[in-house]
Amino acid sequence: QPPRTCEDYRWEWRHCRGLRHAFHHYYAHGELPACGRWREDYEACRAWESGRAAAAQEALCNSERARVTEKQKYAPVWTLRKSPPPDWYLPLDQDKPT
């Protein structure tokens, strides 16, 4: 069984090709999105479901692994606290004029 349903890959591919997503991606990153990976994953998923193709299974698993490692390579923006600040129980200074 594939890691995701084939309809998930199809939806991601169609979403990636959409005008709104392309515009947002171009605005944020300065280039058009590369949607070929989603199409290849969709086709590999269909081949895996229909014929149990080992090559399609390997390609899809490698693509998912690459997607996960790509997502994990960016560090979080905020550093997580181990404990609350020492003065967390004091009232806020919202009512005081500055």
mmCIF file of C-alpha atoms in Angstrom:
data_model
loop_
_atom_site.group_PDB
_atom_site.id
_atom_site.type_symbol
_atom_site.label_atom_id
_atom_site.label_comp_id
_atom_site.label_asym_id
_atom_site.label_seq_id
_atom_site.Cartn_x
_atom_site.Cartn_y
_atom_site.Cartn_z
ATOM 1 C CA GLN A 1 0.000 0.000 0.000
ATOM 2 C CA PRO A 2 1.394 3.450 -0.932
ATOM 3 C CA PRO A 3 2.364 5.916 1.833
ATOM 4 C CA ARG A 4 -0.522 8.179 0.776
ATOM 5 C CA THR A 5 -3.554 7.568 -1.367
ATOM 6 C CA CYS A 6 -3.115 8.230 -5.057
ATOM 7 C CA GLU A 7 -5.802 10.898 -4.875
ATOM 8 C CA ASP A 8 -3.576 12.854 -2.456
ATOM 9 C CA TYR A 9 -0.795 12.938 -5.035
ATOM 10 C CA ARG A 10 -3.284 13.896 -7.742
ATOM 11 C CA TRP A 11 -4.683 16.714 -5.598
ATOM 12 C CA GLU A 12 -1.186 18.025 -4.808
ATOM 13 C CA TRP A 13 -0.303 17.952 -8.502
ATOM 14 C CA ARG A 14 -3.468 19.808 -9.499
ATOM 15 C CA HIS A 15 -2.996 22.310 -6.658
ATOM 16 C CA CYS A 16 0.608 22.928 -7.691
ATOM 17 C CA ARG A 17 -0.463 23.658 -11.261
ATOM 18 C CA GLY A 18 -3.172 26.093 -10.160
ATOM 19 C CA LEU A 19 -2.907 29.781 -10.955
ATOM 20 C CA ARG A 20 -3.323 30.954 -7.371
ATOM 21 C CA HIS A 21 -0.581 28.658 -6.075
ATOM 22 C CA ALA A 22 1.741 29.562 -8.958
ATOM 23 C CA PHE A 23 1.249 33.269 -8.278
ATOM 24 C CA HIS A 24 1.876 32.862 -4.544
ATOM 25 C CA HIS A 25 4.951 30.691 -5.116
ATOM 26 C CA TYR A 26 6.355 33.170 -7.628
ATOM 27 C CA TYR A 27 5.729 36.045 -5.209
ATOM 28 C CA ALA A 28 7.354 34.217 -2.277
ATOM 29 C CA HIS A 29 10.252 32.472 -4.013
ATOM 30 C CA GLY A 30 10.786 34.380 -7.271
ATOM 31 C CA GLU A 31 10.262 31.343 -9.479
ATOM 32 C CA LEU A 32 7.410 29.163 -10.660
ATOM 33 C CA PRO A 33 6.798 25.945 -8.722
ATOM 34 C CA ALA A 34 8.150 22.661 -10.059
ATOM 35 C CA CYS A 35 5.147 20.352 -10.227
ATOM 36 C CA GLY A 36 6.747 17.464 -12.097
ATOM 37 C CA ARG A 37 7.612 15.665 -8.880
ATOM 38 C CA TRP A 38 3.949 15.431 -7.869
ATOM 39 C CA ARG A 39 2.987 14.093 -11.292
ATOM 40 C CA GLU A 40 5.743 11.471 -11.173
ATOM 41 C CA ASP A 41 4.603 10.453 -7.688
ATOM 42 C CA TYR A 42 1.002 10.187 -8.876
ATOM 43 C CA GLU A 43 1.980 8.029 -11.833
ATOM 44 C CA ALA A 44 4.185 5.840 -9.640
ATOM 45 C CA CYS A 45 1.340 5.449 -7.155
ATOM 46 C CA ARG A 46 -1.051 4.395 -9.913
ATOM 47 C CA ALA A 47 1.517 1.888 -11.213
ATOM 48 C CA TRP A 48 2.019 0.561 -7.690
ATOM 49 C CA GLU A 49 -1.717 0.110 -7.130
ATOM 50 C CA SER A 50 -2.515 -1.394 -10.523
ATOM 51 C CA GLY A 51 0.442 -3.686 -11.164
ATOM 52 C CA ARG A 52 2.413 -3.848 -7.915
ATOM 53 C CA ALA A 53 5.455 -2.565 -9.817
ATOM 54 C CA ALA A 54 8.577 -2.772 -7.663
ATOM 55 C CA ALA A 55 10.270 0.122 -9.495
ATOM 56 C CA ALA A 56 7.262 2.360 -8.876
ATOM 57 C CA GLN A 57 7.225 1.366 -5.215
ATOM 58 C CA GLU A 58 10.915 2.185 -4.814
ATOM 59 C CA ALA A 59 10.576 5.509 -6.658
ATOM 60 C CA LEU A 60 7.605 6.563 -4.533
ATOM 61 C CA CYS A 61 9.304 5.606 -1.257
ATOM 62 C CA ASN A 62 12.469 7.480 -2.252
ATOM 63 C CA SER A 63 10.433 10.545 -3.155
ATOM 64 C CA GLU A 64 8.628 10.494 0.197
ATOM 65 C CA ARG A 65 11.934 10.103 2.054
ATOM 66 C CA ALA A 66 13.398 13.037 0.125
ATOM 67 C CA ARG A 67 10.321 15.138 0.908
ATOM 68 C CA VAL A 68 10.598 14.393 4.634
ATOM 69 C CA THR A 69 14.339 15.155 4.787
ATOM 70 C CA GLU A 70 13.813 18.369 2.829
ATOM 71 C CA LYS A 71 11.163 19.465 5.315
ATOM 72 C CA GLN A 72 13.410 18.641 8.282
ATOM 73 C CA LYS A 73 16.483 20.496 7.071
ATOM 74 C CA TYR A 74 15.128 23.890 8.133
ATOM 75 C CA ALA A 75 15.514 24.765 11.794
ATOM 76 C CA PRO A 76 12.497 26.118 13.676
ATOM 77 C CA VAL A 77 12.239 29.911 13.806
ATOM 78 C CA TRP A 78 11.561 30.103 17.535
ATOM 79 C CA THR A 79 13.633 28.463 20.223
ATOM 80 C CA LEU A 80 11.456 26.393 22.516
ATOM 81 C CA ARG A 81 11.493 27.145 26.225
ATOM 82 C CA LYS A 82 12.262 24.497 28.799
ATOM 83 C CA SER A 83 10.352 26.317 31.550
ATOM 84 C CA PRO A 84 8.184 29.439 31.891
ATOM 85 C CA PRO A 85 9.772 32.845 32.549
ATOM 86 C CA PRO A 86 10.461 33.599 36.225
ATOM 87 C CA ASP A 87 7.886 36.419 36.386
ATOM 88 C CA TRP A 88 5.067 34.695 34.524
ATOM 89 C CA TYR A 89 2.560 35.177 37.357
ATOM 90 C CA LEU A 90 2.920 38.977 37.584
ATOM 91 C CA PRO A 91 0.219 41.157 35.952
ATOM 92 C CA LEU A 92 0.949 42.755 32.628
ATOM 93 C CA ASP A 93 1.747 46.452 32.444
ATOM 94 C CA GLN A 94 -1.047 47.210 30.006
ATOM 95 C CA ASP A 95 -2.822 49.842 32.126
ATOM 96 C CA LYS A 96 0.275 51.907 32.922
ATOM 97 C CA PRO A 97 1.031 54.927 30.714
ATOM 98 C CA THR A 98 4.451 54.873 29.078
#
